[in-house]
mmCIF file of C-alpha atoms in Angstrom:
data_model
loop_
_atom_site.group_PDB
_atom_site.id
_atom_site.type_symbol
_atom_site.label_atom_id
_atom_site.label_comp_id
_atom_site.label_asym_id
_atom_site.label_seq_id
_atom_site.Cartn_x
_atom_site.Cartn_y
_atom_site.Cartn_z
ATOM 1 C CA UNK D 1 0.000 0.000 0.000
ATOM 2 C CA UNK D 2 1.314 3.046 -1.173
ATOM 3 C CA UNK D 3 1.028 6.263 1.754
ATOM 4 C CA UNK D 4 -0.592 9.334 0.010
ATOM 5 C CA UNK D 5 -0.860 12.706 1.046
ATOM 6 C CA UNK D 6 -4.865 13.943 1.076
ATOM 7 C CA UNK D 7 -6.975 15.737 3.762
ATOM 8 C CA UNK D 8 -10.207 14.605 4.978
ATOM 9 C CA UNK D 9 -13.122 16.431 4.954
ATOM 10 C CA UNK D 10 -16.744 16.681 6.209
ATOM 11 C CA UNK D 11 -19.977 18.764 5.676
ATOM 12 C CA UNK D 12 -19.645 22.492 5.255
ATOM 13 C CA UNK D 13 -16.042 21.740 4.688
ATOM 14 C CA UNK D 14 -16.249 19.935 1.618
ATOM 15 C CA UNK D 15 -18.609 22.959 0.564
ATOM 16 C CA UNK D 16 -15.576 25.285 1.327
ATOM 17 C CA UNK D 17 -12.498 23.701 -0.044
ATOM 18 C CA UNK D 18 -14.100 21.639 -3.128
ATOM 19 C CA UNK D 19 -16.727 24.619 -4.367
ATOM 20 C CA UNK D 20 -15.141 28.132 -2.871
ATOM 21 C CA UNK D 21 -11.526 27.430 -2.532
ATOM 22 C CA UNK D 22 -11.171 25.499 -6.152
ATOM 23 C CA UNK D 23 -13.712 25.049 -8.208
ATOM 24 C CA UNK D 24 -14.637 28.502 -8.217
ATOM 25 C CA UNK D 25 -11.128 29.473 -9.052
ATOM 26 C CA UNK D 26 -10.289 26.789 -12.177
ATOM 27 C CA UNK D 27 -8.205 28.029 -14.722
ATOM 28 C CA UNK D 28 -8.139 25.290 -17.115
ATOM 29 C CA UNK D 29 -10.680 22.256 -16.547
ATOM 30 C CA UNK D 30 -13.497 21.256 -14.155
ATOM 31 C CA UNK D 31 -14.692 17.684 -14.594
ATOM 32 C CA UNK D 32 -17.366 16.804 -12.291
ATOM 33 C CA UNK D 33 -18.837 13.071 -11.768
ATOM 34 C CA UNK D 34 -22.023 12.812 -9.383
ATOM 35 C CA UNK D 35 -24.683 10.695 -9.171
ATOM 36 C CA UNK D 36 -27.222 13.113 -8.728
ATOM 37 C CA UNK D 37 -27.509 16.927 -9.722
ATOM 38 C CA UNK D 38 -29.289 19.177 -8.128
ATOM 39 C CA UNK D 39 -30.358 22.785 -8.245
ATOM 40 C CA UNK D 40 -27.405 24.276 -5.535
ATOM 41 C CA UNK D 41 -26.396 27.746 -4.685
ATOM 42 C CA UNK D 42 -22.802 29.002 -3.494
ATOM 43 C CA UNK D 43 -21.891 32.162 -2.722
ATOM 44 C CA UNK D 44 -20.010 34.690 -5.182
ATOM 45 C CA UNK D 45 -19.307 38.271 -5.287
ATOM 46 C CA UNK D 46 -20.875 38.587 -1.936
ATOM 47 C CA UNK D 47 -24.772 36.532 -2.747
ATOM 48 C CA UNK D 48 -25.615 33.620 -2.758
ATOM 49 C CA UNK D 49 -25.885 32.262 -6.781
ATOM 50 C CA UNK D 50 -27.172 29.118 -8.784
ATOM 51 C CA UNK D 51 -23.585 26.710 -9.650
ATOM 52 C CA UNK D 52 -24.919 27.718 -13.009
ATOM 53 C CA UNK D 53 -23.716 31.314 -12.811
ATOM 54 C CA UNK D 54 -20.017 30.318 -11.596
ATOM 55 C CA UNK D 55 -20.249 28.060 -14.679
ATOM 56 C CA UNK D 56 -21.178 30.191 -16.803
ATOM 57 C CA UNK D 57 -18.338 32.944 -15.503
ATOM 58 C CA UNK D 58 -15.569 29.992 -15.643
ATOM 59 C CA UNK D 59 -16.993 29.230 -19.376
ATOM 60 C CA UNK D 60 -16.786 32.723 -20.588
ATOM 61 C CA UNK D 61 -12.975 32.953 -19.212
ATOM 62 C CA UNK D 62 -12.350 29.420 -21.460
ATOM 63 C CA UNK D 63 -12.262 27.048 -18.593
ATOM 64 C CA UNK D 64 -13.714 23.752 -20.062
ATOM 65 C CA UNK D 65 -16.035 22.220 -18.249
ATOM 66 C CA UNK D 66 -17.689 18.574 -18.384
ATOM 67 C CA UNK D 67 -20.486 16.633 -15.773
ATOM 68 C CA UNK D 68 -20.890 12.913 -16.014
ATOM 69 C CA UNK D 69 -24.117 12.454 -14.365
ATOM 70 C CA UNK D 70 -26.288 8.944 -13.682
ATOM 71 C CA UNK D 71 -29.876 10.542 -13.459
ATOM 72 C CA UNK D 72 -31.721 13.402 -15.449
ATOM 73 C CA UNK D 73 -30.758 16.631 -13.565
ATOM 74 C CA UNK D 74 -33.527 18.365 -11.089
ATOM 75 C CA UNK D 75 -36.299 20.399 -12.570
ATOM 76 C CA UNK D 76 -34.752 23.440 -10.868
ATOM 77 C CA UNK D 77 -31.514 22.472 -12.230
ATOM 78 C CA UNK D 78 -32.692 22.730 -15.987
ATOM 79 C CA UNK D 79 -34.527 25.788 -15.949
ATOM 80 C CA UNK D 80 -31.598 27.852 -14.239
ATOM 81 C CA UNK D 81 -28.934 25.639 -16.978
ATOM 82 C CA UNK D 82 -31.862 27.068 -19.088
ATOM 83 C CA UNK D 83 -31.111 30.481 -19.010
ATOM 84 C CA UNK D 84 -27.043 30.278 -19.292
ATOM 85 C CA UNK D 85 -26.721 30.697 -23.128
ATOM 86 C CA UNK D 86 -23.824 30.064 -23.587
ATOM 87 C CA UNK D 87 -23.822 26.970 -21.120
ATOM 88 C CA UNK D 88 -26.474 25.701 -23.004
ATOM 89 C CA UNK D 89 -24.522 26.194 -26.294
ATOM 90 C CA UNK D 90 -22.062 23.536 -24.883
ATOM 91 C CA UNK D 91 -19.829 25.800 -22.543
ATOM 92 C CA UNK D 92 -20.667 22.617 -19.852
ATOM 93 C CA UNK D 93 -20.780 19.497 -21.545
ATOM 94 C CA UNK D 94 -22.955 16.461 -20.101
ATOM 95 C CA UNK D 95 -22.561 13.038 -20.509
ATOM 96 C CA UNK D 96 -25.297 10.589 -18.974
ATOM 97 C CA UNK D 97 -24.499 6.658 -17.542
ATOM 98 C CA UNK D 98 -26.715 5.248 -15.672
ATOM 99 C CA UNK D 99 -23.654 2.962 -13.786
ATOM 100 C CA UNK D 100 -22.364 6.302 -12.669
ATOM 101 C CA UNK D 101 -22.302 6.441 -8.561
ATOM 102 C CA UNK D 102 -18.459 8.220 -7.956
ATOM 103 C CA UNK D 103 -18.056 11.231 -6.526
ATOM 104 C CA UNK D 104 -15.274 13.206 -7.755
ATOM 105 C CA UNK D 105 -14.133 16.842 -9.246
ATOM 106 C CA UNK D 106 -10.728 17.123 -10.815
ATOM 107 C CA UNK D 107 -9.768 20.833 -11.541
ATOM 108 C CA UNK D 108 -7.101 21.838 -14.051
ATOM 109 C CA UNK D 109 -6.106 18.378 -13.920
ATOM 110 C CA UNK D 110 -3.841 19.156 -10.762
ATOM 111 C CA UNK D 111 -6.308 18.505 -7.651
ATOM 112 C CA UNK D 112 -8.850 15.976 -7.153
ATOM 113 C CA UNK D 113 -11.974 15.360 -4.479
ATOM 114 C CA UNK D 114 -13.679 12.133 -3.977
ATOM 115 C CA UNK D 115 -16.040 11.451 -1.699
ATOM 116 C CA UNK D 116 -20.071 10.713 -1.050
ATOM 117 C CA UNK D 117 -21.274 14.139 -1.786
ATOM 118 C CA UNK D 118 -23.170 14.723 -4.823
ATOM 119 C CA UNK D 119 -23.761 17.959 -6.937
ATOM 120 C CA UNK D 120 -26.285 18.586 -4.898
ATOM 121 C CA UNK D 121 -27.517 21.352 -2.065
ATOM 122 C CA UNK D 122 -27.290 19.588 0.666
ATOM 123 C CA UNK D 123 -24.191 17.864 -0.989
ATOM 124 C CA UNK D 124 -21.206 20.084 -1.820
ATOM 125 C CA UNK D 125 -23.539 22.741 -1.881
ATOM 126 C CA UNK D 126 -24.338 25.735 0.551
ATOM 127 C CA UNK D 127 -27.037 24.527 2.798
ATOM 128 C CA UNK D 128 -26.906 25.154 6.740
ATOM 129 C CA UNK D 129 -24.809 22.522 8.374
ATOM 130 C CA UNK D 130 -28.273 21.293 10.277
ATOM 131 C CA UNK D 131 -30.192 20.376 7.006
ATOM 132 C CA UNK D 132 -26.837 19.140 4.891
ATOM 133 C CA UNK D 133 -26.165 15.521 4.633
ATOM 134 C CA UNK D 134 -23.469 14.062 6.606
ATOM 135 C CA UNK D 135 -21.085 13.444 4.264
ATOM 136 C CA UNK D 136 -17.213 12.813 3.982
ATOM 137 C CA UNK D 137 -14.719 12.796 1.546
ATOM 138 C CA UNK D 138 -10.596 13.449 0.612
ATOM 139 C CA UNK D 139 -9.228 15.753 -1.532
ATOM 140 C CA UNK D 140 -5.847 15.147 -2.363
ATOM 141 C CA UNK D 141 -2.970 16.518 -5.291
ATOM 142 C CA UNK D 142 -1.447 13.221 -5.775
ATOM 143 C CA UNK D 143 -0.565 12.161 -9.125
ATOM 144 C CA UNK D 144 -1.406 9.055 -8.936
ATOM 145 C CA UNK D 145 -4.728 9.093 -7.518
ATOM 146 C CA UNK D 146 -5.569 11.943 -9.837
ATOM 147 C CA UNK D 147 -4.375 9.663 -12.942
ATOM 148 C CA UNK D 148 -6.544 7.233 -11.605
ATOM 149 C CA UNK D 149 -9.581 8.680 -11.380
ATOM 150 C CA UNK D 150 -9.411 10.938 -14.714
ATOM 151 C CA UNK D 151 -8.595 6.970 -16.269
ATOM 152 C CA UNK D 152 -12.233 6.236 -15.032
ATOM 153 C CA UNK D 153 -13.918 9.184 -15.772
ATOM 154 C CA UNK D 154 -12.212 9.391 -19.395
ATOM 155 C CA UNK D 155 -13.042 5.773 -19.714
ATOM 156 C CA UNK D 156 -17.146 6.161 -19.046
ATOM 157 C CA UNK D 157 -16.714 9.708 -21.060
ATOM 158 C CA UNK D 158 -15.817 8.318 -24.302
ATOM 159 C CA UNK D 159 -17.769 5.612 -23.928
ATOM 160 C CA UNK D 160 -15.023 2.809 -24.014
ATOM 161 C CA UNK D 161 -17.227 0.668 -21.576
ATOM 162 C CA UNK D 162 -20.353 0.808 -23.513
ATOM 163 C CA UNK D 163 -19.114 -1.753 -25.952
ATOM 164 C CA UNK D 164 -19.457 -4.563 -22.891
ATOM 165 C CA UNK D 165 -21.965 -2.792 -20.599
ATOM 166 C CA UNK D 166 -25.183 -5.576 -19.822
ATOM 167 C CA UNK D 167 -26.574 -2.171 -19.075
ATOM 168 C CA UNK D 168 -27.156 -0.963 -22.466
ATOM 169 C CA UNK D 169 -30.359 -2.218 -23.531
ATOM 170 C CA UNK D 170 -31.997 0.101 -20.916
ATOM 171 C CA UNK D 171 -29.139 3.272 -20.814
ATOM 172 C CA UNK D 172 -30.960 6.057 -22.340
ATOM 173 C CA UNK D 173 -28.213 6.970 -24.415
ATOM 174 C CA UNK D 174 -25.668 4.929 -24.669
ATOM 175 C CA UNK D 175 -21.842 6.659 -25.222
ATOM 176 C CA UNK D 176 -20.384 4.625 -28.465
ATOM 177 C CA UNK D 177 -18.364 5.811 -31.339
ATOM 178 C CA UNK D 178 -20.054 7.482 -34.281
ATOM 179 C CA UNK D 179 -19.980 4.139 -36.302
ATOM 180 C CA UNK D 180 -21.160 1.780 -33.817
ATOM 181 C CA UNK D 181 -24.039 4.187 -33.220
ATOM 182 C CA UNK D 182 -25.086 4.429 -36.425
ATOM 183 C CA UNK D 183 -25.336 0.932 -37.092
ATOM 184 C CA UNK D 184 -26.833 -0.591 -34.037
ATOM 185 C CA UNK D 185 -29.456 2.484 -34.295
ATOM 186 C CA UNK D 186 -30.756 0.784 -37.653
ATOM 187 C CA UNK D 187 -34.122 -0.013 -37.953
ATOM 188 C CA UNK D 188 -35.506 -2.944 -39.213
ATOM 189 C CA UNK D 189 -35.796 -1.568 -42.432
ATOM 190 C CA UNK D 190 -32.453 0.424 -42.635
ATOM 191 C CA UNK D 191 -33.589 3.186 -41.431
ATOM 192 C CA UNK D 192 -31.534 5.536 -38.778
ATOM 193 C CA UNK D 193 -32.970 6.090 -35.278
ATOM 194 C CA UNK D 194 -31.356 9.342 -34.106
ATOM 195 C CA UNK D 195 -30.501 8.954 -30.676
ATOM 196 C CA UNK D 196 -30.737 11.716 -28.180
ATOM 197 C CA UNK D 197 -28.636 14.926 -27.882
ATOM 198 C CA UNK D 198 -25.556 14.808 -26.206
ATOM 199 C CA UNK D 199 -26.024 17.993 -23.985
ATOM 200 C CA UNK D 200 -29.611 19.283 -21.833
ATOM 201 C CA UNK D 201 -32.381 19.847 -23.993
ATOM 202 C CA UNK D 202 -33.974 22.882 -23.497
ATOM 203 C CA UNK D 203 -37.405 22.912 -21.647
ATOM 204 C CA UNK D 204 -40.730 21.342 -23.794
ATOM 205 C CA UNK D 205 -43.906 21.036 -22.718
ATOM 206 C CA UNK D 206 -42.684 17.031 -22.474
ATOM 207 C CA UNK D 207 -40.199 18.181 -19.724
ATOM 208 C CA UNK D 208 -41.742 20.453 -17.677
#
């Protein structure tokens, strides 16, 4: 067993050092896996804010971002991703897998948090330390540990483990290569099924 260096964390503080201290200040990359995301607010230039806004800042300064999520975001969630144009555009991309349950954020590549929280309020986000979950995780600048987990996450990303997932008959949108797409997304007359967009749709009467 190899000794690393990492700290560990719990409640608030895993709302202070993973969202305020880092995230927040990215200069190159965010890549966020989560189970779940949820509407959550943070604070920034003094108020309290959607995670939306930040993104949206950290986009506009050419920060690329990317969530890998296992569930269809929160209603609240969509409607404030909604109104971030340039979000929406693709300044965050998304990636859905149902098998998805880490925890982690990597920023710029350098720093890495895993843990239980989710991208969630009462997860890494702002809520009051009596209605937050109780939740603990490490973050941790080792090399290593940091090449493992971006392995994963690039892994499920480019969809290198859809090709043997037993998952895949029921994964709304399954991550394969153009060419494997195209031709298991034949239909029984040769048709092509187009399968769903890669990023958030915007709000239909179908989503509401």
């Amino acid at each position: 067993m190899r000794p690393i260096e990492a700290e560990l964390l719990s409640g608030s503080e895993l709302y202070r050092e993973v969202v305020l201290e880092k995230l927040l200040h990215a200069r190159e990359s965010v890549c966020i896996a989560t189970a779940n995301v949820k509407a959550m607010f943070v604070e920034h230039g003094g108020r309290f804010v959607p995670l939306v806004e930040v993104l949206d800042k950290l986009a506009a300064k050419g920060v690329a971002l990317r969530l890998l999520h296992a569930e269809l975001p929160s209603r609240p969630f969509r409607a404030a991703f909604d109104k971030q144009a340039r979000l929406v555009a693709g300044g965050l991309g998304l990636k859905v897998c149902p098998r998805v349950h880490f925890k982690a954020v990597v920023v710029d590549g350098a720093w890495a948090y895993l843990g239980s929280a989710n991208l969630t309020g009462a997860g890494l986000g702002a809520k009051g330390d009596t209605v937050r979950n109780f939740e603990l995780g490490f973050v941790t600048e080792d090399f290593d540990v940091i090449d493992r987990v971006t392995a994963l996450y690039e892994a499920v990303w480019s969809g290198a483990e859809c090709r043997t997932c037993r998952l895949r008959a029921v994964c709304p949108d399954p991550i394969l290569p153009a060419s494997v797409r195209m031709a298991e997304k034949r239909g029984p007359r040769g048709g092509v099924r187009l399968g769903k967009a890669r990023r958030l749709r915007r709000h239909t009467s179908e989503t509401r």
